[in-house]
Amino acid sequence: DFDTSTGAPISSNHLYARDRNVPTFFGGVTWDATSAVTVYGSAAQIFQPQGTNVTAEGEPLEPITGASFEAGVKGTWLRGALTGSLAAYRIQRKNAAVQTSATGFFGDLSCCYVAAAELSSAGFDAEVTGRLRPGWELFAGYTFNTTQYERGYGDSDGSAYFPLMPRHLLKVWTMVRLPGRLAAVRVGGGINAQTKTYVSGTASTYD
């Protein structure tokens, strides 16, 4: 608790949270479709403690649980001069913390949470790296990603929960080795282009 006029602490409480012997599982499989192409898939269990967030009764929140899935294909062609990959993924998380207006255990300080939210991420990555000619290399990559509140956030359900990650991201880079006596020197450059990102919310300052 805090003195509302001076901000000085009046009392404090110690909370302890511990998760012991919790196994998480991961599995994957690969298949060499041809001598140049490999297909793969994987799945993993998610267990993320969040005991530093507490309920109005002062109890630590249950951990975030969920699963992630990924599938893709990788290939090498032209005797290694060209490589490429394509991967798709989905991540589902449950019991994410949602802040409430309850005070309860903490008196006048509103800092309580409930484990009620469900979050998801999905997208794909595509990359290609190639040698256009001896001494000249090119890399290009594209990422599409969506992150959103599935449920538990009221009016925010369906909106992006991590808008600092762009929905579209494009990278193109090239590297050239100079000819003749300057063969030890390489010159490169590129461009990263992405859709807009933002952050929103409420910031409070306590003095």
Short mmCIF file of N, CA and C in Angstrom, two decimals, residues 67-177:
data_model
loop_
_atom_site.label_atom_id
_atom_site.label_comp_id
_atom_site.label_asym_id
_atom_site.label_seq_id
_atom_site.Cartn_x
_atom_site.Cartn_y
_atom_site.Cartn_z
N ALA A 67 0.54 -23.86 -28.11
CA ALA A 67 1.32 -24.70 -29.01
C ALA A 67 1.73 -23.89 -30.23
N SER A 68 2.83 -24.32 -30.85
CA SER A 68 3.28 -23.70 -32.09
C SER A 68 3.50 -24.79 -33.13
N PHE A 69 3.20 -24.44 -34.37
CA PHE A 69 3.32 -25.38 -35.48
C PHE A 69 4.05 -24.71 -36.63
N GLU A 70 4.91 -25.46 -37.30
CA GLU A 70 5.65 -24.93 -38.44
C GLU A 70 5.82 -26.02 -39.49
N ALA A 71 5.69 -25.62 -40.74
CA ALA A 71 5.93 -26.54 -41.86
C ALA A 71 6.60 -25.76 -42.97
N GLY A 72 7.48 -26.43 -43.69
CA GLY A 72 8.19 -25.70 -44.73
C GLY A 72 8.93 -26.61 -45.68
N VAL A 73 9.61 -25.97 -46.61
CA VAL A 73 10.40 -26.68 -47.61
C VAL A 73 11.67 -25.89 -47.86
N LYS A 74 12.79 -26.61 -48.04
CA LYS A 74 14.07 -25.99 -48.33
C LYS A 74 14.69 -26.69 -49.53
N GLY A 75 15.41 -25.91 -50.35
CA GLY A 75 16.01 -26.51 -51.52
C GLY A 75 17.33 -25.88 -51.91
N THR A 76 18.14 -26.65 -52.62
CA THR A 76 19.42 -26.19 -53.14
C THR A 76 19.53 -26.64 -54.59
N TRP A 77 19.85 -25.70 -55.49
CA TRP A 77 19.90 -26.01 -56.90
C TRP A 77 21.17 -25.43 -57.54
N LEU A 78 21.42 -25.78 -58.77
CA LEU A 78 22.53 -25.25 -59.55
C LEU A 78 23.86 -25.42 -58.81
N ARG A 79 24.02 -26.64 -58.26
CA ARG A 79 25.27 -26.98 -57.54
C ARG A 79 25.56 -26.01 -56.41
N GLY A 80 24.51 -25.61 -55.71
CA GLY A 80 24.66 -24.75 -54.55
C GLY A 80 24.63 -23.27 -54.86
N ALA A 81 24.53 -22.91 -56.13
CA ALA A 81 24.51 -21.49 -56.49
C ALA A 81 23.18 -20.83 -56.15
N LEU A 82 22.14 -21.64 -55.95
CA LEU A 82 20.82 -21.10 -55.63
C LEU A 82 20.21 -21.91 -54.49
N THR A 83 19.79 -21.23 -53.43
CA THR A 83 19.10 -21.87 -52.32
C THR A 83 17.83 -21.10 -52.03
N GLY A 84 16.84 -21.79 -51.53
CA GLY A 84 15.57 -21.14 -51.21
C GLY A 84 14.83 -21.88 -50.13
N SER A 85 13.90 -21.19 -49.47
CA SER A 85 13.10 -21.82 -48.42
C SER A 85 11.75 -21.12 -48.33
N LEU A 86 10.77 -21.88 -47.87
CA LEU A 86 9.42 -21.36 -47.64
C LEU A 86 8.89 -22.05 -46.39
N ALA A 87 8.44 -21.27 -45.43
CA ALA A 87 7.96 -21.82 -44.16
C ALA A 87 6.70 -21.10 -43.73
N ALA A 88 5.74 -21.85 -43.21
CA ALA A 88 4.51 -21.30 -42.65
C ALA A 88 4.42 -21.71 -41.19
N TYR A 89 3.82 -20.85 -40.36
CA TYR A 89 3.77 -21.14 -38.93
C TYR A 89 2.47 -20.61 -38.32
N ARG A 90 2.13 -21.16 -37.17
CA ARG A 90 1.01 -20.67 -36.37
C ARG A 90 1.32 -20.91 -34.91
N ILE A 91 1.06 -19.89 -34.09
CA ILE A 91 1.31 -19.97 -32.65
C ILE A 91 0.01 -19.58 -31.93
N GLN A 92 -0.41 -20.42 -31.00
CA GLN A 92 -1.63 -20.17 -30.23
C GLN A 92 -1.27 -20.15 -28.75
N ARG A 93 -1.67 -19.08 -28.05
CA ARG A 93 -1.36 -18.97 -26.62
C ARG A 93 -2.65 -18.68 -25.84
N LYS A 94 -2.80 -19.35 -24.70
CA LYS A 94 -3.97 -19.17 -23.85
C LYS A 94 -3.55 -18.72 -22.45
N ASN A 95 -4.49 -18.13 -21.73
CA ASN A 95 -4.30 -17.65 -20.35
C ASN A 95 -3.40 -16.43 -20.26
N ALA A 96 -3.30 -15.64 -21.33
CA ALA A 96 -2.49 -14.41 -21.26
C ALA A 96 -3.13 -13.43 -20.28
N ALA A 97 -2.29 -12.64 -19.62
CA ALA A 97 -2.75 -11.72 -18.57
C ALA A 97 -3.53 -10.55 -19.16
N VAL A 98 -4.63 -10.21 -18.52
CA VAL A 98 -5.42 -9.02 -18.84
C VAL A 98 -5.55 -8.19 -17.58
N GLN A 99 -5.14 -6.92 -17.64
CA GLN A 99 -5.22 -6.05 -16.46
C GLN A 99 -6.66 -5.64 -16.21
N THR A 100 -7.05 -5.62 -14.95
CA THR A 100 -8.40 -5.23 -14.56
C THR A 100 -8.34 -3.98 -13.69
N SER A 101 -9.51 -3.42 -13.40
CA SER A 101 -9.58 -2.23 -12.54
C SER A 101 -9.71 -2.59 -11.07
N ALA A 102 -9.66 -3.87 -10.76
CA ALA A 102 -9.80 -4.31 -9.38
C ALA A 102 -8.60 -3.86 -8.55
N THR A 103 -8.83 -3.59 -7.29
CA THR A 103 -7.74 -3.22 -6.37
C THR A 103 -7.50 -4.35 -5.38
N GLY A 104 -8.55 -4.79 -4.69
CA GLY A 104 -8.48 -5.95 -3.81
C GLY A 104 -7.27 -5.99 -2.91
N PHE A 105 -6.45 -6.98 -3.12
CA PHE A 105 -5.31 -7.29 -2.27
C PHE A 105 -4.34 -6.12 -2.15
N PHE A 106 -4.29 -5.23 -3.17
CA PHE A 106 -3.31 -4.17 -3.18
C PHE A 106 -3.88 -2.81 -2.79
N GLY A 107 -5.03 -2.78 -2.14
CA GLY A 107 -5.56 -1.52 -1.65
C GLY A 107 -5.88 -0.55 -2.75
N ASP A 108 -5.24 0.63 -2.73
CA ASP A 108 -5.55 1.68 -3.68
C ASP A 108 -4.78 1.57 -4.99
N LEU A 109 -3.92 0.58 -5.12
CA LEU A 109 -3.10 0.46 -6.32
C LEU A 109 -3.73 -0.55 -7.27
N SER A 110 -4.15 -0.07 -8.44
CA SER A 110 -4.80 -0.95 -9.41
C SER A 110 -3.74 -1.64 -10.28
N CYS A 111 -3.47 -2.86 -9.98
CA CYS A 111 -2.45 -3.56 -10.77
C CYS A 111 -2.75 -5.04 -10.87
N CYS A 112 -4.06 -5.37 -10.91
CA CYS A 112 -4.43 -6.78 -10.82
C CYS A 112 -4.79 -7.33 -12.20
N TYR A 113 -4.65 -8.64 -12.35
CA TYR A 113 -4.81 -9.28 -13.65
C TYR A 113 -5.69 -10.52 -13.54
N VAL A 114 -6.23 -10.91 -14.67
CA VAL A 114 -6.89 -12.20 -14.81
C VAL A 114 -6.28 -12.90 -16.01
N ALA A 115 -6.20 -14.22 -15.95
CA ALA A 115 -5.66 -15.00 -17.07
C ALA A 115 -6.83 -15.40 -17.95
N ALA A 116 -7.20 -14.53 -18.88
CA ALA A 116 -8.42 -14.74 -19.64
C ALA A 116 -8.24 -14.67 -21.14
N ALA A 117 -7.10 -14.24 -21.60
CA ALA A 117 -6.97 -13.91 -23.03
C ALA A 117 -6.37 -15.05 -23.83
N GLU A 118 -6.73 -15.05 -25.10
CA GLU A 118 -6.17 -16.00 -26.06
C GLU A 118 -5.57 -15.22 -27.21
N LEU A 119 -4.31 -15.51 -27.54
CA LEU A 119 -3.57 -14.78 -28.57
C LEU A 119 -3.14 -15.75 -29.66
N SER A 120 -2.98 -15.22 -30.88
CA SER A 120 -2.51 -16.06 -31.97
C SER A 120 -1.58 -15.29 -32.87
N SER A 121 -0.65 -16.01 -33.47
CA SER A 121 0.26 -15.46 -34.49
C SER A 121 0.30 -16.45 -35.64
N ALA A 122 0.36 -15.93 -36.85
CA ALA A 122 0.43 -16.80 -38.02
C ALA A 122 1.10 -16.04 -39.16
N GLY A 123 1.72 -16.79 -40.05
CA GLY A 123 2.36 -16.13 -41.19
C GLY A 123 3.25 -17.09 -41.94
N PHE A 124 4.06 -16.53 -42.82
CA PHE A 124 5.01 -17.35 -43.57
C PHE A 124 6.23 -16.52 -43.96
N ASP A 125 7.34 -17.22 -44.20
CA ASP A 125 8.60 -16.61 -44.63
C ASP A 125 9.04 -17.26 -45.93
N ALA A 126 9.53 -16.44 -46.85
CA ALA A 126 10.09 -16.95 -48.10
C ALA A 126 11.45 -16.28 -48.33
N GLU A 127 12.46 -17.07 -48.62
CA GLU A 127 13.81 -16.55 -48.83
C GLU A 127 14.45 -17.23 -50.03
N VAL A 128 15.29 -16.48 -50.73
CA VAL A 128 16.07 -17.04 -51.82
C VAL A 128 17.44 -16.36 -51.83
N THR A 129 18.48 -17.16 -51.97
CA THR A 129 19.85 -16.66 -52.05
C THR A 129 20.50 -17.26 -53.29
N GLY A 130 21.09 -16.39 -54.10
CA GLY A 130 21.67 -16.90 -55.33
C GLY A 130 22.94 -16.19 -55.75
N ARG A 131 23.73 -16.88 -56.55
CA ARG A 131 24.93 -16.30 -57.13
C ARG A 131 24.63 -16.01 -58.61
N LEU A 132 24.44 -14.73 -58.92
CA LEU A 132 24.08 -14.34 -60.27
C LEU A 132 25.21 -14.59 -61.26
N ARG A 133 26.41 -14.39 -60.80
CA ARG A 133 27.62 -14.67 -61.56
C ARG A 133 28.76 -14.72 -60.58
N PRO A 134 29.92 -15.24 -60.94
CA PRO A 134 31.03 -15.29 -59.98
C PRO A 134 31.32 -13.92 -59.37
N GLY A 135 31.27 -13.86 -58.05
CA GLY A 135 31.54 -12.61 -57.35
C GLY A 135 30.33 -11.73 -57.12
N TRP A 136 29.16 -12.14 -57.58
CA TRP A 136 27.95 -11.31 -57.41
C TRP A 136 26.85 -12.17 -56.79
N GLU A 137 26.45 -11.84 -55.57
CA GLU A 137 25.46 -12.60 -54.84
C GLU A 137 24.24 -11.73 -54.53
N LEU A 138 23.09 -12.38 -54.42
CA LEU A 138 21.84 -11.67 -54.16
C LEU A 138 21.02 -12.43 -53.13
N PHE A 139 20.41 -11.69 -52.21
CA PHE A 139 19.49 -12.28 -51.22
C PHE A 139 18.18 -11.51 -51.27
N ALA A 140 17.06 -12.25 -51.23
CA ALA A 140 15.74 -11.64 -51.18
C ALA A 140 14.86 -12.43 -50.22
N GLY A 141 14.11 -11.73 -49.41
CA GLY A 141 13.24 -12.40 -48.45
C GLY A 141 11.96 -11.61 -48.23
N TYR A 142 10.89 -12.35 -47.97
CA TYR A 142 9.59 -11.72 -47.71
C TYR A 142 8.95 -12.42 -46.52
N THR A 143 8.37 -11.63 -45.60
CA THR A 143 7.69 -12.17 -44.43
C THR A 143 6.30 -11.58 -44.33
N PHE A 144 5.32 -12.43 -44.11
CA PHE A 144 3.95 -12.00 -43.82
C PHE A 144 3.61 -12.51 -42.43
N ASN A 145 3.10 -11.61 -41.57
CA ASN A 145 2.84 -12.00 -40.19
C ASN A 145 1.59 -11.29 -39.67
N THR A 146 0.76 -12.03 -38.97
CA THR A 146 -0.40 -11.44 -38.28
C THR A 146 -0.35 -11.85 -36.82
N THR A 147 -0.67 -10.93 -35.95
CA THR A 147 -0.78 -11.21 -34.52
C THR A 147 -2.07 -10.57 -34.04
N GLN A 148 -2.90 -11.29 -33.30
CA GLN A 148 -4.15 -10.69 -32.89
C GLN A 148 -4.69 -11.27 -31.59
N TYR A 149 -5.53 -10.47 -30.93
CA TYR A 149 -6.27 -10.93 -29.77
C TYR A 149 -7.42 -11.80 -30.28
N GLU A 150 -7.45 -13.05 -29.87
CA GLU A 150 -8.54 -13.93 -30.27
C GLU A 150 -9.78 -13.69 -29.41
N ARG A 151 -9.59 -13.66 -28.11
CA ARG A 151 -10.71 -13.42 -27.19
C ARG A 151 -10.15 -13.01 -25.84
N GLY A 152 -11.02 -12.44 -25.00
CA GLY A 152 -10.64 -12.05 -23.65
C GLY A 152 -10.28 -10.59 -23.49
N TYR A 153 -10.30 -9.82 -24.58
CA TYR A 153 -9.93 -8.41 -24.51
C TYR A 153 -11.07 -7.48 -24.88
N GLY A 154 -12.29 -7.99 -24.90
CA GLY A 154 -13.44 -7.14 -25.17
C GLY A 154 -13.40 -6.53 -26.55
N ASP A 155 -13.42 -5.20 -26.63
CA ASP A 155 -13.45 -4.50 -27.91
C ASP A 155 -12.18 -4.70 -28.72
N SER A 156 -11.11 -5.14 -28.07
CA SER A 156 -9.84 -5.34 -28.79
C SER A 156 -9.78 -6.69 -29.49
N ASP A 157 -10.73 -7.58 -29.24
CA ASP A 157 -10.71 -8.89 -29.90
C ASP A 157 -10.67 -8.72 -31.42
N GLY A 158 -9.75 -9.42 -32.05
CA GLY A 158 -9.59 -9.35 -33.49
C GLY A 158 -8.58 -8.33 -33.95
N SER A 159 -8.09 -7.47 -33.05
CA SER A 159 -7.10 -6.46 -33.44
C SER A 159 -5.69 -6.97 -33.13
N ALA A 160 -4.69 -6.29 -33.67
CA ALA A 160 -3.30 -6.70 -33.48
C ALA A 160 -2.87 -6.49 -32.04
N TYR A 161 -2.26 -7.52 -31.43
CA TYR A 161 -1.77 -7.36 -30.06
C TYR A 161 -0.29 -6.98 -30.03
N PHE A 162 0.42 -7.12 -31.14
CA PHE A 162 1.82 -6.69 -31.17
C PHE A 162 2.05 -5.89 -32.44
N PRO A 163 1.49 -4.67 -32.52
CA PRO A 163 1.57 -3.89 -33.76
C PRO A 163 2.95 -3.34 -34.08
N LEU A 164 3.94 -3.59 -33.20
CA LEU A 164 5.32 -3.19 -33.52
C LEU A 164 5.95 -4.16 -34.52
N MET A 165 5.29 -5.28 -34.79
CA MET A 165 5.77 -6.21 -35.81
C MET A 165 5.00 -5.95 -37.10
N PRO A 166 5.67 -5.62 -38.18
CA PRO A 166 4.96 -5.29 -39.42
C PRO A 166 4.25 -6.50 -40.01
N ARG A 167 3.15 -6.23 -40.71
CA ARG A 167 2.42 -7.31 -41.37
C ARG A 167 3.20 -7.81 -42.60
N HIS A 168 3.83 -6.88 -43.32
CA HIS A 168 4.61 -7.24 -44.50
C HIS A 168 6.03 -6.72 -44.34
N LEU A 169 7.02 -7.54 -44.66
CA LEU A 169 8.43 -7.15 -44.57
C LEU A 169 9.17 -7.73 -45.77
N LEU A 170 9.86 -6.85 -46.51
CA LEU A 170 10.62 -7.26 -47.69
C LEU A 170 12.07 -6.84 -47.53
N LYS A 171 12.99 -7.79 -47.81
CA LYS A 171 14.42 -7.51 -47.74
C LYS A 171 15.08 -7.93 -49.05
N VAL A 172 15.87 -7.04 -49.62
CA VAL A 172 16.63 -7.35 -50.83
C VAL A 172 18.04 -6.81 -50.65
N TRP A 173 19.04 -7.68 -50.73
CA TRP A 173 20.44 -7.29 -50.54
C TRP A 173 21.31 -7.92 -51.61
N THR A 174 22.38 -7.23 -51.94
CA THR A 174 23.31 -7.76 -52.94
C THR A 174 24.75 -7.45 -52.51
N MET A 175 25.66 -8.28 -52.96
CA MET A 175 27.08 -8.13 -52.63
C MET A 175 27.90 -8.45 -53.88
N VAL A 176 28.85 -7.56 -54.20
CA VAL A 176 29.67 -7.71 -55.40
C VAL A 176 31.14 -7.65 -55.03
N ARG A 177 31.92 -8.58 -55.54
CA ARG A 177 33.37 -8.55 -55.35
C ARG A 177 33.99 -7.77 -56.52
#
